[in-house]
Tab-separated table of C-alpha atoms in Angstrom:
chain	number	residue	atom	x	y	z
B	1	MET	CA	0.000	0.000	0.000
B	2	VAL	CA	1.311	3.446	-0.976
B	3	MET	CA	1.747	5.794	1.957
B	4	ASN	CA	-0.247	9.023	1.636
B	5	TYR	CA	1.438	11.831	3.524
B	6	LYS	CA	-0.945	14.414	2.044
B	7	SER	CA	-3.589	13.402	4.568
B	8	PHE	CA	-1.540	15.010	7.370
B	9	THR	CA	-3.031	18.460	6.966
B	10	LEU	CA	-2.691	21.047	9.704
B	11	GLY	CA	-4.945	23.427	11.572
B	12	VAL	CA	-3.445	25.814	14.114
B	13	GLU	CA	-5.270	27.656	16.894
B	14	GLU	CA	-3.616	30.294	19.075
B	15	GLU	CA	-4.950	32.177	22.103
B	16	TYR	CA	-3.659	35.729	22.583
B	17	MET	CA	-3.714	38.041	25.572
B	18	VAL	CA	-5.348	41.444	25.127
B	19	ILE	CA	-3.148	44.125	26.694
B	20	ASP	CA	-3.572	47.765	27.674
B	21	PRO	CA	-0.431	49.290	26.084
B	22	HIS	CA	-0.307	52.036	28.725
B	23	THR	CA	-0.432	49.894	31.882
B	24	TRP	CA	0.600	46.532	30.345
B	25	GLU	CA	-2.241	44.910	32.282
B	26	LEU	CA	-4.722	42.523	30.699
B	27	LYS	CA	-7.727	44.348	29.311
B	28	SER	CA	-11.257	42.984	28.949
B	29	HIS	CA	-12.032	44.156	25.431
B	30	GLU	CA	-15.802	43.568	25.396
B	31	GLN	CA	-15.503	41.658	22.113
B	32	LYS	CA	-14.428	44.715	20.140
B	33	ILE	CA	-11.428	42.946	18.616
B	34	VAL	CA	-13.563	39.930	17.707
B	35	GLN	CA	-16.292	42.070	16.159
B	36	GLU	CA	-13.848	44.055	14.055
B	37	GLY	CA	-11.810	40.967	13.208
B	38	GLN	CA	-14.803	39.036	11.918
B	39	LYS	CA	-15.422	41.784	9.372
B	40	ILE	CA	-12.072	40.885	7.790
B	41	ILE	CA	-11.246	37.259	8.633
B	42	LYS	CA	-14.750	35.916	9.389
B	43	ASP	CA	-14.870	33.010	11.831
B	44	LYS	CA	-11.077	32.678	12.004
B	45	VAL	CA	-11.286	34.886	15.106
B	46	LYS	CA	-13.453	33.937	18.081
B	47	ALA	CA	-14.247	35.071	21.576
B	48	GLU	CA	-12.998	33.043	24.520
B	49	MET	CA	-14.361	32.570	28.035
B	50	HIS	CA	-12.414	35.550	29.378
B	51	GLN	CA	-12.752	38.845	27.535
B	52	ALA	CA	-9.001	39.391	27.850
B	53	VAL	CA	-8.443	36.431	25.501
B	54	VAL	CA	-8.921	36.292	21.751
B	55	GLU	CA	-8.612	33.048	19.782
B	56	VAL	CA	-7.651	32.615	16.144
B	57	GLY	CA	-7.707	29.513	13.975
B	58	THR	CA	-6.338	28.820	10.517
B	59	ASP	CA	-8.031	27.187	7.582
B	60	ILE	CA	-7.166	23.548	6.914
B	61	CYS	CA	-3.587	23.884	5.651
B	62	LYS	CA	-2.102	21.359	3.245
B	63	ASP	CA	1.420	21.850	4.621
B	64	VAL	CA	3.441	23.848	7.128
B	65	ASP	CA	4.141	26.648	4.652
B	66	GLU	CA	0.417	27.307	4.301
B	67	ALA	CA	0.112	27.242	8.078
B	68	TYR	CA	2.998	29.713	8.349
B	69	GLU	CA	1.325	32.164	5.997
B	70	ASP	CA	-2.080	31.783	7.643
B	71	VAL	CA	-0.886	32.217	11.237
B	72	GLY	CA	1.301	35.155	10.217
B	73	LEU	CA	-1.637	36.884	8.557
B	74	LEU	CA	-3.869	36.256	11.570
B	75	ARG	CA	-1.296	37.692	13.973
B	76	LYS	CA	-0.738	40.786	11.824
B	77	THR	CA	-4.451	41.395	11.204
B	78	LEU	CA	-5.455	41.082	14.860
B	79	PHE	CA	-2.491	43.163	16.042
B	80	ASP	CA	-3.468	45.997	13.702
B	81	ILE	CA	-7.113	45.823	14.788
B	82	ALA	CA	-6.104	45.882	18.446
B	83	GLY	CA	-3.925	48.922	17.797
B	84	SER	CA	-6.819	50.768	16.173
B	85	LEU	CA	-8.790	50.193	19.402
B	86	ASN	CA	-5.928	51.462	21.600
B	87	LEU	CA	-5.190	47.893	22.681
B	88	SER	CA	-2.395	45.449	21.933
B	89	LEU	CA	-1.685	41.710	21.947
B	90	GLY	CA	0.838	39.226	23.241
B	91	ALA	CA	1.442	35.479	23.125
B	92	ALA	CA	2.487	33.696	26.325
B	93	GLY	CA	0.935	30.958	28.443
B	94	THR	CA	0.080	33.337	31.302
B	95	HIS	CA	0.124	37.081	31.849
B	96	PRO	CA	2.988	37.809	34.257
B	97	PHE	CA	1.087	39.926	36.772
B	98	SER	CA	-2.580	40.672	35.983
B	99	ASP	CA	-5.204	39.398	38.442
B	100	TRP	CA	-7.671	37.004	36.841
B	101	ALA	CA	-10.383	38.150	39.272
B	102	GLN	CA	-10.382	41.595	37.633
B	103	GLN	CA	-11.194	40.240	34.169
B	104	LEU	CA	-14.690	39.869	32.747
B	105	ILE	CA	-16.268	36.622	31.558
B	106	THR	CA	-17.755	36.596	28.053
B	107	GLU	CA	-21.545	36.399	28.116
B	108	HIS	CA	-22.315	33.146	26.301
B	109	ASP	CA	-24.448	30.128	27.187
B	110	ARG	CA	-21.520	27.692	26.939
B	111	TYR	CA	-19.216	29.797	29.089
B	112	ASN	CA	-21.951	30.473	31.638
B	113	GLU	CA	-22.529	26.727	31.882
B	114	ILE	CA	-18.818	25.993	32.399
B	115	VAL	CA	-18.470	28.684	35.064
B	116	ASN	CA	-21.619	27.486	36.811
B	117	GLU	CA	-20.276	23.929	36.949
B	118	LEU	CA	-16.575	24.514	37.605
B	119	GLN	CA	-16.871	27.740	39.611
B	120	GLU	CA	-13.519	29.241	40.709
B	121	ALA	CA	-11.568	26.701	38.660
B	122	ALA	CA	-13.152	28.178	35.528
B	123	ARG	CA	-12.990	31.821	36.587
B	124	SER	CA	-9.271	31.542	37.377
B	125	ASN	CA	-8.452	29.693	34.149
B	126	LEU	CA	-6.994	32.778	32.471
B	127	ILE	CA	-4.372	31.052	30.334
B	128	PHE	CA	-3.278	30.981	26.706
B	129	GLY	CA	-2.554	27.840	24.707
B	130	LEU	CA	-1.628	26.493	21.291
B	131	HIS	CA	-3.756	23.761	19.722
B	132	VAL	CA	-2.576	21.892	16.630
B	133	HIS	CA	-4.895	19.646	14.592
B	134	ILE	CA	-3.320	17.038	12.319
B	135	GLY	CA	-5.545	15.461	9.669
B	136	MET	CA	-6.052	11.692	9.566
B	137	GLU	CA	-7.288	9.225	6.957
B	138	SER	CA	-9.714	7.709	9.462
B	139	ARG	CA	-10.737	7.869	13.110
B	140	GLU	CA	-9.264	4.401	13.616
B	141	LEU	CA	-5.867	5.677	12.445
B	142	ALA	CA	-6.345	8.774	14.608
B	143	ASN	CA	-6.780	6.596	17.695
B	144	HIS	CA	-3.685	4.538	16.847
B	145	ILE	CA	-1.564	7.646	16.345
B	146	ALA	CA	-2.947	9.344	19.462
B	147	ASN	CA	-1.963	6.311	21.536
B	148	SER	CA	1.580	6.273	20.185
B	149	THR	CA	2.261	10.017	20.281
B	150	ARG	CA	1.435	10.349	23.988
B	151	TYR	CA	5.042	9.467	24.833
B	152	PHE	CA	6.352	12.506	22.929
B	153	LEU	CA	4.013	15.090	24.456
B	154	PRO	CA	6.342	16.124	27.315
B	155	HIS	CA	9.265	16.563	24.917
B	156	ILE	CA	7.427	19.090	22.750
B	157	PHE	CA	5.706	20.648	25.744
B	158	ALA	CA	9.137	21.333	27.265
B	159	LEU	CA	10.093	23.191	24.088
B	160	SER	CA	6.912	25.307	24.236
B	161	THR	CA	7.115	26.359	27.896
B	162	ASN	CA	6.259	30.059	28.068
B	163	SER	CA	4.560	30.854	31.390
B	164	PRO	CA	6.984	31.281	34.307
B	165	PHE	CA	5.025	34.038	36.092
B	166	TRP	CA	1.559	34.120	37.668
B	167	GLU	CA	-0.155	37.049	39.392
B	168	GLY	CA	3.086	38.932	39.918
B	169	ARG	CA	5.068	36.018	41.300
B	170	THR	CA	7.926	33.911	39.992
B	171	THR	CA	6.396	30.436	40.085
B	172	GLY	CA	9.552	28.340	39.767
B	173	TYR	CA	7.903	26.574	36.815
B	174	LYS	CA	8.731	27.064	33.151
B	175	SER	CA	5.030	26.435	32.421
B	176	PHE	CA	2.660	27.409	35.193
B	177	ARG	CA	-0.180	27.477	32.681
B	178	THR	CA	-0.513	23.712	32.857
B	179	LYS	CA	-0.721	23.849	36.676
B	180	VAL	CA	-3.611	26.325	36.426
B	181	PHE	CA	-5.418	24.122	33.904
B	182	ASP	CA	-4.948	21.002	36.037
B	183	LYS	CA	-7.871	22.229	38.170
B	184	PHE	CA	-10.242	21.312	35.338
B	185	PRO	CA	-11.619	17.761	35.084
B	186	ARG	CA	-10.646	15.475	32.210
B	187	THR	CA	-7.269	17.125	31.607
B	188	GLY	CA	-3.689	15.917	31.300
B	189	ILE	CA	-2.209	12.922	29.524
B	190	PRO	CA	-4.962	10.511	28.407
B	191	ASP	CA	-4.995	6.758	28.699
B	192	ALA	CA	-4.440	4.683	25.577
B	193	PHE	CA	-7.602	3.208	24.049
B	194	ASP	CA	-7.566	-0.254	22.479
B	195	SER	CA	-9.765	0.911	19.612
B	196	ILE	CA	-11.745	3.900	18.429
B	197	GLU	CA	-14.854	1.996	19.526
B	198	ALA	CA	-13.470	1.853	23.073
B	199	TYR	CA	-12.935	5.610	22.999
B	200	ASP	CA	-16.431	6.226	21.618
B	201	ASN	CA	-17.927	3.994	24.319
B	202	TYR	CA	-16.068	6.001	26.959
B	203	VAL	CA	-17.550	9.233	25.585
B	204	LYS	CA	-21.039	7.715	25.433
B	205	MET	CA	-20.778	6.631	29.059
B	206	LEU	CA	-19.787	10.145	30.160
B	207	ILE	CA	-22.718	11.633	28.273
B	208	LYS	CA	-25.153	9.017	29.577
B	209	THR	CA	-24.113	9.683	33.179
B	210	ASN	CA	-24.334	13.488	32.797
B	211	CYS	CA	-20.600	14.088	33.176
B	212	ILE	CA	-20.524	15.975	29.873
B	213	ASP	CA	-22.964	16.882	27.137
B	214	ASN	CA	-20.437	16.470	24.313
B	215	ALA	CA	-16.867	15.305	23.816
B	216	LYS	CA	-15.493	18.850	23.532
B	217	LYS	CA	-15.558	18.905	27.330
B	218	ILE	CA	-12.779	16.344	27.313
B	219	TRP	CA	-9.797	18.664	27.707
B	220	TRP	CA	-6.911	16.202	27.519
B	221	ASP	CA	-3.439	17.149	26.280
B	222	LEU	CA	-4.321	15.386	23.059
B	223	ARG	CA	-7.558	13.912	21.848
B	224	VAL	CA	-9.163	12.360	18.824
B	225	HIS	CA	-11.375	15.244	17.823
B	226	PRO	CA	-15.068	14.502	18.383
B	227	PHE	CA	-16.226	16.025	15.086
B	228	TYR	CA	-13.296	15.918	12.649
B	229	ASN	CA	-10.818	13.281	11.447
B	230	THR	CA	-7.965	14.885	13.352
B	231	VAL	CA	-5.735	14.347	16.320
B	232	GLU	CA	-5.733	17.554	18.344
B	233	PHE	CA	-2.605	18.398	20.360
B	234	ARG	CA	-3.476	20.717	23.241
B	235	ILE	CA	-0.535	20.501	25.652
B	236	CYS	CA	1.555	23.509	24.604
B	237	ASP	CA	1.764	27.064	25.866
B	238	VAL	CA	1.183	29.530	23.051
B	239	PRO	CA	4.662	30.529	21.804
B	240	LEU	CA	6.017	34.071	21.645
B	241	THR	CA	6.611	34.066	17.881
B	242	LEU	CA	5.303	32.732	14.594
B	243	ASP	CA	8.489	30.754	13.897
B	244	GLU	CA	8.169	28.928	17.226
B	245	THR	CA	4.500	28.118	16.648
B	246	ILE	CA	5.148	26.651	13.204
B	247	ALA	CA	8.204	24.706	14.381
B	248	ILE	CA	6.086	23.082	17.098
B	249	ALA	CA	3.213	22.403	14.691
B	250	SER	CA	5.736	20.827	12.304
B	251	LEU	CA	6.954	18.524	15.072
B	252	PHE	CA	3.441	17.298	15.806
B	253	GLN	CA	2.784	16.679	12.107
B	254	ALA	CA	6.083	14.827	11.689
B	255	ILE	CA	5.501	12.613	14.737
B	256	CYS	CA	2.125	11.578	13.329
B	257	ALA	CA	3.673	10.831	9.935
B	258	ARG	CA	6.521	8.855	11.509
B	259	ILE	CA	4.118	6.659	13.500
B	260	TYR	CA	2.157	6.183	10.263
B	261	MET	CA	5.357	5.099	8.473
B	262	LEU	CA	6.158	2.581	11.201
B	263	ARG	CA	2.647	1.174	11.037
B	264	HIS	CA	2.993	0.553	7.308
B	265	LYS	CA	6.109	-1.466	8.102
B	266	ASN	CA	4.121	-3.485	10.669
B	267	LEU	CA	6.051	-1.787	13.446
B	268	ASN	CA	4.658	0.048	16.424
B	269	PHE	CA	5.950	2.480	18.982
B	270	ILE	CA	5.830	1.032	22.466
B	271	GLN	CA	2.891	2.186	24.600
B	272	TYR	CA	3.789	3.664	27.970
B	273	SER	CA	1.322	4.193	30.775
B	274	ARG	CA	-0.301	7.499	31.561
B	275	ALA	CA	1.403	7.412	34.968
B	276	LEU	CA	4.864	7.232	33.390
B	277	VAL	CA	4.235	9.909	30.754
B	278	ASN	CA	2.854	12.186	33.483
B	279	GLU	CA	6.204	11.974	35.280
B	280	ASN	CA	7.842	13.498	32.220
B	281	LYS	CA	5.094	16.080	31.831
B	282	TRP	CA	5.707	17.343	35.358
B	283	ARG	CA	9.449	17.586	34.699
B	284	ALA	CA	8.785	19.515	31.487
B	285	SER	CA	6.465	21.981	33.233
B	286	ARG	CA	8.973	22.547	36.031
B	287	TYR	CA	12.262	22.716	34.129
B	288	GLY	CA	11.419	23.207	30.439
B	289	ILE	CA	14.369	22.098	28.329
B	290	ASP	CA	16.871	22.687	31.148
B	291	GLY	CA	16.029	19.502	33.006
B	292	TYR	CA	15.984	15.759	32.455
B	293	LEU	CA	13.253	13.515	31.132
B	294	ILE	CA	13.027	9.794	31.731
B	295	ASP	CA	13.989	7.467	28.901
B	296	PHE	CA	11.600	4.664	29.810
B	297	GLY	CA	13.360	2.135	27.583
B	298	LYS	CA	16.694	2.722	29.304
B	299	GLU	CA	15.030	3.424	32.671
B	300	GLU	CA	17.286	6.409	33.225
B	301	GLU	CA	17.224	10.204	33.157
B	302	VAL	CA	18.433	11.893	29.983
B	303	ASN	CA	19.094	15.580	29.339
B	304	THR	CA	15.990	17.055	27.696
B	305	ARG	CA	17.967	18.840	25.001
B	306	ALA	CA	19.665	15.552	24.084
B	307	LEU	CA	16.272	13.852	23.825
B	308	LEU	CA	15.023	16.624	21.545
B	309	TYR	CA	17.986	16.085	19.227
B	310	GLU	CA	17.189	12.347	19.290
B	311	LEU	CA	13.600	13.196	18.380
B	312	LEU	CA	14.765	15.223	15.379
B	313	ASP	CA	16.814	12.233	14.192
B	314	PHE	CA	13.802	9.942	14.679
B	315	LEU	CA	11.628	12.243	12.555
B	316	ASP	CA	14.146	12.796	9.762
B	317	PRO	CA	12.788	10.057	7.402
B	318	VAL	CA	9.433	11.848	6.958
B	319	LEU	CA	10.491	15.501	6.740
B	320	ASP	CA	11.022	15.595	2.978
B	321	HIS	CA	7.742	13.745	2.382
B	322	LEU	CA	5.984	16.475	4.373
B	323	GLY	CA	8.027	19.382	2.992
B	324	SER	CA	8.726	20.582	6.522
B	325	ARG	CA	12.490	20.266	6.909
B	326	HIS	CA	13.101	24.031	6.638
B	327	ARG	CA	10.483	24.772	9.318
B	328	ILE	CA	11.672	22.125	11.759
B	329	GLN	CA	15.202	23.518	11.499
B	330	HIS	CA	13.988	26.321	13.791
B	331	VAL	CA	13.706	23.752	16.583
B	332	GLN	CA	17.503	23.666	16.798
B	333	LYS	CA	17.529	27.441	17.336
B	334	MET	CA	14.930	27.058	20.092
B	335	ILE	CA	17.036	24.388	21.790
B	336	GLU	CA	20.124	26.597	21.628
B	337	GLU	CA	18.524	29.938	22.586
B	338	GLY	CA	16.001	28.697	25.134
B	339	THR	CA	12.234	28.676	25.397
B	340	GLY	CA	9.849	31.580	25.776
B	341	ALA	CA	9.959	31.016	29.526
B	342	ASP	CA	13.756	31.250	29.519
B	343	LYS	CA	13.577	34.542	27.624
B	344	GLN	CA	10.928	35.988	29.945
B	345	ILE	CA	12.987	35.034	32.991
B	346	LYS	CA	16.074	36.693	31.486
B	347	VAL	CA	14.188	39.951	30.888
B	348	TYR	CA	12.989	39.916	34.481
B	349	LYS	CA	16.476	39.225	35.837
B	350	ASP	CA	17.865	42.076	33.717
B	351	THR	CA	15.166	44.619	34.656
B	352	ASN	CA	13.514	43.394	37.877
B	353	CYS	CA	10.265	44.631	36.316
B	354	LEU	CA	7.356	42.468	35.160
B	355	LYS	CA	6.011	45.306	33.014
B	356	GLU	CA	9.207	45.006	30.992
B	357	VAL	CA	8.463	41.300	30.598
B	358	VAL	CA	5.016	42.115	29.180
B	359	LYS	CA	6.586	44.663	26.834
B	360	PHE	CA	8.969	41.939	25.647
B	361	ILE	CA	6.046	39.556	25.056
B	362	ASN	CA	4.225	42.281	23.141
B	363	HIS	CA	7.266	43.235	21.043
B	364	SER	CA	7.876	39.563	20.155
B	365	PHE	CA	4.365	39.071	18.782
B	366	LEU	CA	5.114	40.111	15.188
B	367	LYS	CA	8.750	38.996	15.112
B	368	GLY	CA	9.549	37.552	11.701
B	369	ILE	CA	6.251	38.717	10.164
B	370	ALA	CA	6.623	41.072	7.206
């Protein structure tokens, strides 16, 4: 059977913080950016639960170059609209010092329902993530790939870490965003499912027992999407820049394609338990790429940067099939220069001022965009 790499399309969603450029605080924008944005880019821009958050999503992109152009255009368009409203934008997993309690909730039936059920856990969930959808030939293949890619989630998460501050405090974590989100139910690394039918039966049971009303309330770090033939990767902090976002999206696409290649050779990537993968996720959230992850095959700790270089070698056979080699090359720069969290921490150490950190986040937003 001929392998079809064209099925691995991409969709990228980013969540941006809305900033007052005079105080550098978060600013509840009362949907003004969304309303103006929809006049230009239609439903590619959406409101989020907190009014200080705006979400954008690309079209279905056939390759990473299309995704690069689409995300770049979305960033530029929304940034210009925000400026016309005397607002600005930034991309980081948390705002360094704004108080979530001062921000307004968007008036919407779905958000009202979530807040009513989850209470303070929902109201305090003022965080900003990156979601990457990778297209699949079938839901059965999506389940197989989701099972196998769970192992790699902490590696890429470590590279994306971009939220070291929370409510004016140094958290000690490279990604505190994930610790905030842990308060929600049905989050974190999922279990492996023996089949797509087993996954569907799990969802049906949750609906039948009034845990959820639809599968979109399963907020795992990756999931087989309930409505589309995609695997959705949800673990990452939103990166500072376009280049970082596309490099991370390229990694997710390449991992899916590599698992697909192995499957066609009647090979499989070993399945590790949720408990083990969670150990690596915690290490990634705490230390980013400066720590050690566990190599479960060797049963020993390995430098995270070394594991990322190993991952690049593992993915090399599919990069030319996907046309993504030039985008994934940026990963090496990220490994060498540090993550968004590392850069934020450096600005704070240099200035001792969190407003300067927000300025840095803001000034990074259009980096590399013409």
